[in-house]
PDB file of C-alpha atoms in Angstrom:
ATOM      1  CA  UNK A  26      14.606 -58.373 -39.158  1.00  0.00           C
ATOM      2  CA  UNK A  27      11.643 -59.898 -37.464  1.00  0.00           C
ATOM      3  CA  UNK A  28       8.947 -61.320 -39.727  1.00  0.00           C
ATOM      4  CA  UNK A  29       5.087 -62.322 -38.477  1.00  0.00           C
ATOM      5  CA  UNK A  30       3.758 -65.553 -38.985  1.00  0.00           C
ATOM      6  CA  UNK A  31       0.283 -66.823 -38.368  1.00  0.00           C
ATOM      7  CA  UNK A  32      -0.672 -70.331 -38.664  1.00  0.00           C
ATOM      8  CA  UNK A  33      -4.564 -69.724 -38.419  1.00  0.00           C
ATOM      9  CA  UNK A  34      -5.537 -66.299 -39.328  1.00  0.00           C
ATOM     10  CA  UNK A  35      -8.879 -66.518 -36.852  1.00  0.00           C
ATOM     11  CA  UNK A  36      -7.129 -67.617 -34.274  1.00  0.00           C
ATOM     12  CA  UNK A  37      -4.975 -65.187 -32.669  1.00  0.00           C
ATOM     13  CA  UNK A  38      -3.118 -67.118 -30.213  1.00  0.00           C
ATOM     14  CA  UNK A  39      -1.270 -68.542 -33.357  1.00  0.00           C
ATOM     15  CA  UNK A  40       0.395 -65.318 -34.326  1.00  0.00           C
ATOM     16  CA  UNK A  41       4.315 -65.121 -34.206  1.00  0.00           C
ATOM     17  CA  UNK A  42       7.119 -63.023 -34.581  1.00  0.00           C
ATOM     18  CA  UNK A  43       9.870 -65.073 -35.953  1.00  0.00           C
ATOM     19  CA  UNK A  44      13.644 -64.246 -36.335  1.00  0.00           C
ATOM     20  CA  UNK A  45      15.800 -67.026 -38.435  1.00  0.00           C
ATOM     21  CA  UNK A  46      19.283 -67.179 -38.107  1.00  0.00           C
ATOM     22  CA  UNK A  47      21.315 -69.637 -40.900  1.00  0.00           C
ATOM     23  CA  UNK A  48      25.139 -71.134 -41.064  1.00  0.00           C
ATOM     24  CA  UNK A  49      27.184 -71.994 -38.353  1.00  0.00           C
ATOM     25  CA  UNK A  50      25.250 -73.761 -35.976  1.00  0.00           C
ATOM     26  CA  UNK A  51      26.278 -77.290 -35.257  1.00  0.00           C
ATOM     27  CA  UNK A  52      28.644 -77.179 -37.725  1.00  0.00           C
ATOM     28  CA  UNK A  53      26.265 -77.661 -40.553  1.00  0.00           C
ATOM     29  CA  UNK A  54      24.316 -75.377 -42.868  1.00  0.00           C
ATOM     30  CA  UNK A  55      21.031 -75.530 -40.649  1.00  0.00           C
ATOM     31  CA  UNK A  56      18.395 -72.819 -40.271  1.00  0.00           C
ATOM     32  CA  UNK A  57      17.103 -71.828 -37.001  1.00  0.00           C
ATOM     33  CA  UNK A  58      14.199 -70.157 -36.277  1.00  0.00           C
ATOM     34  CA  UNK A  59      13.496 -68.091 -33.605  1.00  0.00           C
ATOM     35  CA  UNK A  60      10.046 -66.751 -32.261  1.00  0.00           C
ATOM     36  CA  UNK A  61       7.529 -65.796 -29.733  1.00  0.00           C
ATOM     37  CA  UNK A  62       3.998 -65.333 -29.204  1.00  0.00           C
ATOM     38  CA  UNK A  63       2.474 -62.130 -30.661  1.00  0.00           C
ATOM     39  CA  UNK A  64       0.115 -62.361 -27.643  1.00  0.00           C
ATOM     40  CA  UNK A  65       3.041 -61.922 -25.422  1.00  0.00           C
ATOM     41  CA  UNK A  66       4.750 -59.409 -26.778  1.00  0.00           C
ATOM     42  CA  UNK A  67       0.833 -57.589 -27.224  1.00  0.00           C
ATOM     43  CA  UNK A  68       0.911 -57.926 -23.035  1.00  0.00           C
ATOM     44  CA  UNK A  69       4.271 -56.985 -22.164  1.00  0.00           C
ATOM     45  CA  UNK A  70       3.783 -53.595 -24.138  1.00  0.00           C
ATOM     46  CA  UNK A  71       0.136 -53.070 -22.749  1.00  0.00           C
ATOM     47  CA  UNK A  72       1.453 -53.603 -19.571  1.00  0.00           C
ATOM     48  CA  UNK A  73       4.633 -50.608 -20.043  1.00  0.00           C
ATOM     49  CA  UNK A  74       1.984 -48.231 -21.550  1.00  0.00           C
ATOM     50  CA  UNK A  75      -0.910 -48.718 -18.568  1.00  0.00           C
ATOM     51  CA  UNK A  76       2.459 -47.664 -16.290  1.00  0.00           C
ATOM     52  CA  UNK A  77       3.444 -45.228 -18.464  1.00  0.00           C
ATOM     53  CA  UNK A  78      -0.370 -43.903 -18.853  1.00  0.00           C
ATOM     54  CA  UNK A  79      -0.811 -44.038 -14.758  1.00  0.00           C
ATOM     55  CA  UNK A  80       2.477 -42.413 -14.471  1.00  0.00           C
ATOM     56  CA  UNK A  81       1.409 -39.364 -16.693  1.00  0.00           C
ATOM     57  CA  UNK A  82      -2.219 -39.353 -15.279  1.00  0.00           C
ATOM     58  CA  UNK A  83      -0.445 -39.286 -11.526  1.00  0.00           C
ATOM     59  CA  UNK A  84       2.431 -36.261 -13.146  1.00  0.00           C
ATOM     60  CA  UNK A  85      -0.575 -34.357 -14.429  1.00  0.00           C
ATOM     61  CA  UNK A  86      -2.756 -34.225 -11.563  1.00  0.00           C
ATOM     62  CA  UNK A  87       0.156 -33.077  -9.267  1.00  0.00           C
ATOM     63  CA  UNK A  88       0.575 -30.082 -11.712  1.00  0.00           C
ATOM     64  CA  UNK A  89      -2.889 -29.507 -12.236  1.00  0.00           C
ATOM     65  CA  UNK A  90      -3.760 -29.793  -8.418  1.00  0.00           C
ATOM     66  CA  UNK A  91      -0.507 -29.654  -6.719  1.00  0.00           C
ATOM     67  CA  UNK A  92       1.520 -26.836  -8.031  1.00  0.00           C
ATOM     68  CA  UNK A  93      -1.331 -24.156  -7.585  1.00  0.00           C
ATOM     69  CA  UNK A  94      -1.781 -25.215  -3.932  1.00  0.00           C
ATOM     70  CA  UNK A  95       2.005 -25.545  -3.021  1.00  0.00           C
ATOM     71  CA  UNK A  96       2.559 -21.946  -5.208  1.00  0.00           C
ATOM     72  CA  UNK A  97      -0.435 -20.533  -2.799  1.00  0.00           C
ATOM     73  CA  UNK A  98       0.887 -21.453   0.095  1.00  0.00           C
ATOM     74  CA  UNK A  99       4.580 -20.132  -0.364  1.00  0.00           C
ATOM     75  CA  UNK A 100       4.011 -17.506  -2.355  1.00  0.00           C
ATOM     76  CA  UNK A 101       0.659 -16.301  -3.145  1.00  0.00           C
ATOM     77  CA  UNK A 102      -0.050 -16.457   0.169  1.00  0.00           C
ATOM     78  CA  UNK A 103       2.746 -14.367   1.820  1.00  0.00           C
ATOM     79  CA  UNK A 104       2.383 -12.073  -1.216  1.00  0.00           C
ATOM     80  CA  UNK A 105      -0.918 -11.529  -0.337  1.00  0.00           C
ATOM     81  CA  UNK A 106      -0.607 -10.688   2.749  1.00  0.00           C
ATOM     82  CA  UNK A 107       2.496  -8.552   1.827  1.00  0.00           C
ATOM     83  CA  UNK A 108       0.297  -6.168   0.283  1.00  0.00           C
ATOM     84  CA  UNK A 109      -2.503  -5.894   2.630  1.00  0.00           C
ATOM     85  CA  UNK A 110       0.179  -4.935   4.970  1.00  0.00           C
ATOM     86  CA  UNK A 111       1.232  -1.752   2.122  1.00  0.00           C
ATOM     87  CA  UNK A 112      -2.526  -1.034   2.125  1.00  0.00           C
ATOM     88  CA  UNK A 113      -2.728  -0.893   5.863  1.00  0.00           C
ATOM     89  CA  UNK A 114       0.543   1.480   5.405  1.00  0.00           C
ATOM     90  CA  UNK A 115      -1.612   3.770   2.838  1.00  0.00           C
ATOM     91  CA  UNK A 116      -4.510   4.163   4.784  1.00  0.00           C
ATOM     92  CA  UNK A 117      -2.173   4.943   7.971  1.00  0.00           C
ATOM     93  CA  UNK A 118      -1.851   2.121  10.056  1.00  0.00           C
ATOM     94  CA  UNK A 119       1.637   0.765  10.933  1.00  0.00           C
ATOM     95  CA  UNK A 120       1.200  -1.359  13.606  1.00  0.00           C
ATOM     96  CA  UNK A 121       0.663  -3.904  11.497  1.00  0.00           C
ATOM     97  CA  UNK A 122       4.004  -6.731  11.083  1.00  0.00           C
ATOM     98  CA  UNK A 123       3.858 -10.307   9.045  1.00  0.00           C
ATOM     99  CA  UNK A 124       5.328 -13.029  10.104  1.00  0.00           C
ATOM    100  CA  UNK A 125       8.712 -14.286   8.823  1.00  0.00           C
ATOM    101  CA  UNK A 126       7.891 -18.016   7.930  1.00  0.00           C
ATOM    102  CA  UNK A 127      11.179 -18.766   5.447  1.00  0.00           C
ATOM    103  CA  UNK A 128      15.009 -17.415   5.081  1.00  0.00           C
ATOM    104  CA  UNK A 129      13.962 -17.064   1.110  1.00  0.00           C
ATOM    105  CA  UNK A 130      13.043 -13.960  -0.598  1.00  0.00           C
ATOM    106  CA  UNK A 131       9.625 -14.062   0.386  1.00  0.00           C
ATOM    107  CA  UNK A 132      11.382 -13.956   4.239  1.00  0.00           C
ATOM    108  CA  UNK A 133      13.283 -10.748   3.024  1.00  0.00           C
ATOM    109  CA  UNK A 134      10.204  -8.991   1.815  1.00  0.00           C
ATOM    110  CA  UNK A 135       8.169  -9.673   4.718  1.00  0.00           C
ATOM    111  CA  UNK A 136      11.380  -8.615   7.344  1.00  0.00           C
ATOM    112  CA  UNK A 137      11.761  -5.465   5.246  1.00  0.00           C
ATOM    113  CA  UNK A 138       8.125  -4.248   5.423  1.00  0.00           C
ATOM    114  CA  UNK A 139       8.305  -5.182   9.606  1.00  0.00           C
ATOM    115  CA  UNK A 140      11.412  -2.535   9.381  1.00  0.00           C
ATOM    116  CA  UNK A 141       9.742  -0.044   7.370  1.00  0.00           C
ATOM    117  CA  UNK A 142       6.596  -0.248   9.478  1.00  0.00           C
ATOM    118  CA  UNK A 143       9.152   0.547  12.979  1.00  0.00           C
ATOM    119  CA  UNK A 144      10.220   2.873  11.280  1.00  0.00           C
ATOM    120  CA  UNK A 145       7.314   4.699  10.274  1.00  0.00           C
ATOM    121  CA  UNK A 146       5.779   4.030  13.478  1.00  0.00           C
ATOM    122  CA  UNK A 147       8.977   5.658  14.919  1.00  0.00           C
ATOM    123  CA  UNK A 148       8.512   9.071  12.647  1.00  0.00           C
ATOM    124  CA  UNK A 149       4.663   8.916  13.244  1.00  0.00           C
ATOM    125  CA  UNK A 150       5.281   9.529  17.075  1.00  0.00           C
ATOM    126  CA  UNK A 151       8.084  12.047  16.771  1.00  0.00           C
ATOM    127  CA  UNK A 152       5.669  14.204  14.146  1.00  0.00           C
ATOM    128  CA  UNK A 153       3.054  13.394  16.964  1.00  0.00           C
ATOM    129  CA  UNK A 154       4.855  14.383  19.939  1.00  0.00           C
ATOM    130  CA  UNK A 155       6.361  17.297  18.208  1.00  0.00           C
ATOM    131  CA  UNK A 156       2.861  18.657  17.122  1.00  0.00           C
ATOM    132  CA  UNK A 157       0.879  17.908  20.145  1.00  0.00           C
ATOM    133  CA  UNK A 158       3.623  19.624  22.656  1.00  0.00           C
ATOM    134  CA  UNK A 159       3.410  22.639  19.859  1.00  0.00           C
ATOM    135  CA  UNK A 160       2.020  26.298  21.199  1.00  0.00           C
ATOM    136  CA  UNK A 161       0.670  26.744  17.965  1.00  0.00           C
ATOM    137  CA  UNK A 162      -2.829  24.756  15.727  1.00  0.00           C
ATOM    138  CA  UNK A 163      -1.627  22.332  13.321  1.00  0.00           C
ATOM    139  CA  UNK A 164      -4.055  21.509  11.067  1.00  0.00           C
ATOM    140  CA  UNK A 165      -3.876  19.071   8.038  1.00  0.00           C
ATOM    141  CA  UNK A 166      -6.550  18.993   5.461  1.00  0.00           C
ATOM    142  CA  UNK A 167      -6.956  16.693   1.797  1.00  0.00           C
ATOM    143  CA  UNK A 168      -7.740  18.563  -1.351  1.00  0.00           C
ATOM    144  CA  UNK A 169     -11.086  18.727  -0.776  1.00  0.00           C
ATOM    145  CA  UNK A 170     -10.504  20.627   2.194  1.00  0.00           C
ATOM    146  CA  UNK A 171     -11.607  18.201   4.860  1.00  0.00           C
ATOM    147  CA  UNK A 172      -9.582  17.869   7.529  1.00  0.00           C
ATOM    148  CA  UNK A 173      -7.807  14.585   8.560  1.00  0.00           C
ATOM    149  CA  UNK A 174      -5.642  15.724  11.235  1.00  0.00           C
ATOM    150  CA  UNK A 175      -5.405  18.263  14.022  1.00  0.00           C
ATOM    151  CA  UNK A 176      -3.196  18.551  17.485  1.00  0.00           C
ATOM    152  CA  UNK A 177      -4.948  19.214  20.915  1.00  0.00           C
ATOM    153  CA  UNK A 178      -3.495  23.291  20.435  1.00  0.00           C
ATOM    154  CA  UNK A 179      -6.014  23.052  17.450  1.00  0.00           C
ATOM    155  CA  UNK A 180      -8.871  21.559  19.622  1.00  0.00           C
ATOM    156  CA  UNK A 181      -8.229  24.605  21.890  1.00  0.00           C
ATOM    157  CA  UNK A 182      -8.151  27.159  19.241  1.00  0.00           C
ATOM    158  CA  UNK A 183     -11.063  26.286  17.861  1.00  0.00           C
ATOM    159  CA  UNK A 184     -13.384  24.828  21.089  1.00  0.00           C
ATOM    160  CA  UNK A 185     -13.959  21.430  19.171  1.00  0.00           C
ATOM    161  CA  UNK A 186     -12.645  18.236  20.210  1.00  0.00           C
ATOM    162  CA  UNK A 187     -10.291  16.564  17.470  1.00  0.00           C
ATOM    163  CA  UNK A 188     -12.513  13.801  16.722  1.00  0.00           C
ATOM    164  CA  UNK A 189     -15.423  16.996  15.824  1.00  0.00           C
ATOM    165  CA  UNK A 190     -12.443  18.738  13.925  1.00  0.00           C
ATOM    166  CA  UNK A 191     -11.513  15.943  11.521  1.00  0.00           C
ATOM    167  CA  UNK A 192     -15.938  16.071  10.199  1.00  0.00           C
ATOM    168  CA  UNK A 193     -15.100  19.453   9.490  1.00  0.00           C
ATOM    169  CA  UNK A 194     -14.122  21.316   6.254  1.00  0.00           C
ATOM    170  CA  UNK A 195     -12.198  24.340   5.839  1.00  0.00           C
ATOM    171  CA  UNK A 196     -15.180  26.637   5.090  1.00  0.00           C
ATOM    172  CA  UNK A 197     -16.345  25.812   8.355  1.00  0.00           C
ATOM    173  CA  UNK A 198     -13.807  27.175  10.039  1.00  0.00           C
ATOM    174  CA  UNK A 199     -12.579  30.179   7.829  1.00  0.00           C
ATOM    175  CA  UNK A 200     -14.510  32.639   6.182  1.00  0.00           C
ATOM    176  CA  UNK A 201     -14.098  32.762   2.258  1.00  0.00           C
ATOM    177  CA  UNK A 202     -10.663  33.283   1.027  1.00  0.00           C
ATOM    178  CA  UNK A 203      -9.531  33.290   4.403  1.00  0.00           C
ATOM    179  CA  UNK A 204      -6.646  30.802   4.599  1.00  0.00           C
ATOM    180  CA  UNK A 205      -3.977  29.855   1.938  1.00  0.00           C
ATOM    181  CA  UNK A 206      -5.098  26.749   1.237  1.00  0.00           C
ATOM    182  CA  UNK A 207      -5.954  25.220  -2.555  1.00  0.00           C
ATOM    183  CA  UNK A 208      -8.218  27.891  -2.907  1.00  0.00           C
ATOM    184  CA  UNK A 209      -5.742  30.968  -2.497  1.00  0.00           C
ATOM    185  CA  UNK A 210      -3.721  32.660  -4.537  1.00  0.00           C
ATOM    186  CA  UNK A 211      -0.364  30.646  -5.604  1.00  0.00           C
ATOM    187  CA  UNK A 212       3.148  32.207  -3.920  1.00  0.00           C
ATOM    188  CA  UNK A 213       4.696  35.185  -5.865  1.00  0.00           C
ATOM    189  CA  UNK A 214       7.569  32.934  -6.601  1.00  0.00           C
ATOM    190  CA  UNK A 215       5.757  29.918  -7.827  1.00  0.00           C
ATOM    191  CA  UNK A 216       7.665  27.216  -6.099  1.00  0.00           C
ATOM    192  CA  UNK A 217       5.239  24.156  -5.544  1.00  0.00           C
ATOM    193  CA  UNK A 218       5.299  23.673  -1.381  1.00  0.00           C
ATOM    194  CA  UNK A 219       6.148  27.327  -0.605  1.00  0.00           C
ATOM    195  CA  UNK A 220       4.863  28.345   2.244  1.00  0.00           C
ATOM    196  CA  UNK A 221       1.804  30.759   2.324  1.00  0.00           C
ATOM    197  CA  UNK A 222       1.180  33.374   5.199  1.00  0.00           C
ATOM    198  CA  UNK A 223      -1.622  35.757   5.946  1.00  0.00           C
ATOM    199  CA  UNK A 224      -3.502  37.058   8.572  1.00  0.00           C
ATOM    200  CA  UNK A 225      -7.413  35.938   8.995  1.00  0.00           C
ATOM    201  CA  UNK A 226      -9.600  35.192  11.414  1.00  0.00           C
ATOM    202  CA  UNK A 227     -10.806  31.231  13.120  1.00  0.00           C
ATOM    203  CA  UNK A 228     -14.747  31.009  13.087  1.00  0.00           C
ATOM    204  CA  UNK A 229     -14.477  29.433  16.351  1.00  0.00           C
ATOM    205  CA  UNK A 230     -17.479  27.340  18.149  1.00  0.00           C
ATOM    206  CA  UNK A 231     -20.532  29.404  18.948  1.00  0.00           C
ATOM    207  CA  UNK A 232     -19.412  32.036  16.142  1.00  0.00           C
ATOM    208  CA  UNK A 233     -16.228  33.189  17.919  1.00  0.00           C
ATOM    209  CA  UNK A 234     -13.914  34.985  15.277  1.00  0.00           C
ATOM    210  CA  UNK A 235     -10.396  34.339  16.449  1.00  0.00           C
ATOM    211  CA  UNK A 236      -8.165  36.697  14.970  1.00  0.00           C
ATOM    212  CA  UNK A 237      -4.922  34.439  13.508  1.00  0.00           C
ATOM    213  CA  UNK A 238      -1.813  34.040  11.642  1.00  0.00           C
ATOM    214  CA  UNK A 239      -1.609  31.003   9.408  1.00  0.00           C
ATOM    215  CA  UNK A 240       1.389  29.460   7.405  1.00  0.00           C
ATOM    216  CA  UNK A 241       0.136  26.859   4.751  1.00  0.00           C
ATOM    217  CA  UNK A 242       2.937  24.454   2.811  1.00  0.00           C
ATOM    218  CA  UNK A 243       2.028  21.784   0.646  1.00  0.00           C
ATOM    219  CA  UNK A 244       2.759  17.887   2.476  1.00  0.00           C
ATOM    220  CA  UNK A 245       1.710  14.137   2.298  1.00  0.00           C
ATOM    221  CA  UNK A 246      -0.398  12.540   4.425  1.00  0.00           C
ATOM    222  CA  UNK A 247      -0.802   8.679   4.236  1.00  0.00           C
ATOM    223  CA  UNK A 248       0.042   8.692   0.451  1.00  0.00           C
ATOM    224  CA  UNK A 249      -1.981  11.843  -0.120  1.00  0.00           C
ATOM    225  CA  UNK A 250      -1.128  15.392  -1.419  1.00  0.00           C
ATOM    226  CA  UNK A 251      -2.589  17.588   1.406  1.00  0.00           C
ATOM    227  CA  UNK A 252      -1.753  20.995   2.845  1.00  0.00           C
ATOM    228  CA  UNK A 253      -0.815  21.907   6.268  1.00  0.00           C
ATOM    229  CA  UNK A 254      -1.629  24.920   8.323  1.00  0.00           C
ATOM    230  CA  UNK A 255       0.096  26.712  11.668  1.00  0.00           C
ATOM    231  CA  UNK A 256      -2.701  28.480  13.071  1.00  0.00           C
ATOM    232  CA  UNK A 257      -0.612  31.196  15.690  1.00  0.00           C
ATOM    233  CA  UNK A 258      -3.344  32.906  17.887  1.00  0.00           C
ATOM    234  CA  UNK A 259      -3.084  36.418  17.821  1.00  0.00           C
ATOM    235  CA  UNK A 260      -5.768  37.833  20.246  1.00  0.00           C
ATOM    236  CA  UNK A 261      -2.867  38.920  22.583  1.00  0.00           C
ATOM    237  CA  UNK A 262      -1.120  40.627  20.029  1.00  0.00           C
ATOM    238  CA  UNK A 263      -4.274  42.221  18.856  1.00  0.00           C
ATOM    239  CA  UNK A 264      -4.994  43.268  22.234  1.00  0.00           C
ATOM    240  CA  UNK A 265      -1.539  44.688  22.717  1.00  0.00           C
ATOM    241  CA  UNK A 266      -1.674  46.402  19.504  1.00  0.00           C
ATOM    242  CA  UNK A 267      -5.128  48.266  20.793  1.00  0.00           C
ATOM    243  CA  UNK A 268      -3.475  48.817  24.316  1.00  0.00           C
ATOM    244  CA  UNK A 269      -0.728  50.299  22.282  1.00  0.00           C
ATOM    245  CA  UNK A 270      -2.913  52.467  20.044  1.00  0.00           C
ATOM    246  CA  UNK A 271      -4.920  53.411  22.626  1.00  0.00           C
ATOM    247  CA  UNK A 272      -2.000  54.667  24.538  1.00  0.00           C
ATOM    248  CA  UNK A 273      -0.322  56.421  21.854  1.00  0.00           C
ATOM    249  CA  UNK A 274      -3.984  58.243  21.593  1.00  0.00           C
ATOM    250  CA  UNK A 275      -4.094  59.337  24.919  1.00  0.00           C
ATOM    251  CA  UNK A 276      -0.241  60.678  24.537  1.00  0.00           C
ATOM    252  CA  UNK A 277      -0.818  62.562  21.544  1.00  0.00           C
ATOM    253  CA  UNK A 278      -4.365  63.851  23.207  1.00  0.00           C
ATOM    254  CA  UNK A 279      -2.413  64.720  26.109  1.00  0.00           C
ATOM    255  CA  UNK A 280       0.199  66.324  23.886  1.00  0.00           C
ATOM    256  CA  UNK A 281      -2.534  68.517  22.079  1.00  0.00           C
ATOM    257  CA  UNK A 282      -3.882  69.678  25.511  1.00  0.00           C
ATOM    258  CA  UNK A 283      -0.220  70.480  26.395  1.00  0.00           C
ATOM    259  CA  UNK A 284       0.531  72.502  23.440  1.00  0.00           C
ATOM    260  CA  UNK A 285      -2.739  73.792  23.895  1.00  0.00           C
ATOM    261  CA  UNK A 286      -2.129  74.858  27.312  1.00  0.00           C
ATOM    262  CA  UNK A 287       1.311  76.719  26.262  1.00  0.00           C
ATOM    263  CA  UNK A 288      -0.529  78.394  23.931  1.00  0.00           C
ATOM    264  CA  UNK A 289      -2.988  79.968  26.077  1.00  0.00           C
ATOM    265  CA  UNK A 290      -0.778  80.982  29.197  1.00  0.00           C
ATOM    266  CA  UNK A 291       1.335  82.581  26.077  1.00  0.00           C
ATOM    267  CA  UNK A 292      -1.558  84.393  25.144  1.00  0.00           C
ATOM    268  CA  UNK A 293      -2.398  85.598  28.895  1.00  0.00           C
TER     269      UNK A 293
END
């Protein structure tokens, strides 16, 4: 056990720690003392604790400062950009890819979202191809009946140019009631995304009323619930019809004369 000696209390370069070991030494019964300087021992520990202290000041900073920027830059970062990429994909756009910068998981997400953008870019053009090259208007409109897509048959139907299409509503183009859309009536059967069919009429540009048949189904557009119509013209039908009731007039007025006719050479 150590013990502290001091020869002069006010001066401290006379302070000791002392250790005294007894028998055995020499062959005798001697005492030996054993010491050093308290100021020595006072610098050797001040000197371990200012490393110690530097080497928790240095440790500290590098989490305070280092982690966050290290953490941004492999994975907030990438994250970040990760979901801008989904929002781009929710308002519609999937051209957008993010570069694979690491083989980790953050490398997985971003090579997974480059594949699911192909691959929506790949259905986009076949639902585009397939609905420009239709015969019939395709017309998609949001809940609030604004419409946020339309094929070039559409355009044609209607005489406005897609772009003027997708500023219009649906009361601009049908009268009241006139198409199955949110407003109408829900199927007999009452199966959500049933299709809906009826015969109206397109207020066309300049007041044209195009008469039409139009299928409406419930879909998603971009991440939204919308509805989606087939406009079919039916102007040549209509005509036909007329041609056909006009004809079948004239037969039975021709028919009438006939009998008619039989009638009065029976009566000569």
């Amino acid at each position: 056990e150590p013990r502290f000696l001091h020869v002069d209390v006010r001066d401290p370069s006379t302070f000791f720690f002392q250790y005294e070991f007894g028998g055995g030494f020499g062959g005798g019964a001697r005492r030996v003392l054993a010491g050093f300087r308290y100021r020595d021992y006072r610098r050797a520990v001040h000197g371990f604790a200012s490393v110690f202290a530097a080497g928790a000041l240095a440790v500290t900073l590098f989490v305070v400062f280092g982690f966050p920027l290290i953490y941004r830059r492999n994975l907030f970062a990438p994250l970040r950009r990760l979901l801008d990429g989904v929002r781009q994909v929710e308002t519609g756009n999937y051209r957008e890819t993010l570069p694979v910068e690491s083989g980790d998981e953050i490398g997985m997400l971003a090579r997974g979202y480059n594949r699911m953008a192909e691959a929506l870019r790949g259905a986009e053009g076949s639902f585009k191809a397939l609905a420009e090259n239709a015969n019939d208007a395709i017309l998609i409109h949001a809940k609030s009946g604004r419409i946020v897509y339309a094929n070039a048959r559409g355009a044609g139907l209607t005489g406005y140019a897609a772009a003027e299409l997708r500023r219009l509503t649906m009361r601009d183009l049908f009268p009241a009631g006139g198409f199955p859309g949110p407003a109408a009536e829900s199927p007999p059967d009452g199966r959500e995304g049933a299709a809906r069919c009826r015969e109206t009429v397109v207020i066309a540009r300049g007041g044209l009323r195009v008469p039409v048949e139009v299928s409406a189904a419930a879909t998603s557009w971009h991440g939204r619930k919308c509805e989606v119509l087939v406009v079919r013209d039916m102007t040549e039908r209509k005509q036909a019809e007329e041609k056909l009731r006009a004809q079948e007039m004239r037969l039975l007025q021709a028919d009438k004369l006939a009998s008619l006719g039989a009638a009065a050479a029976e009566t000569a």
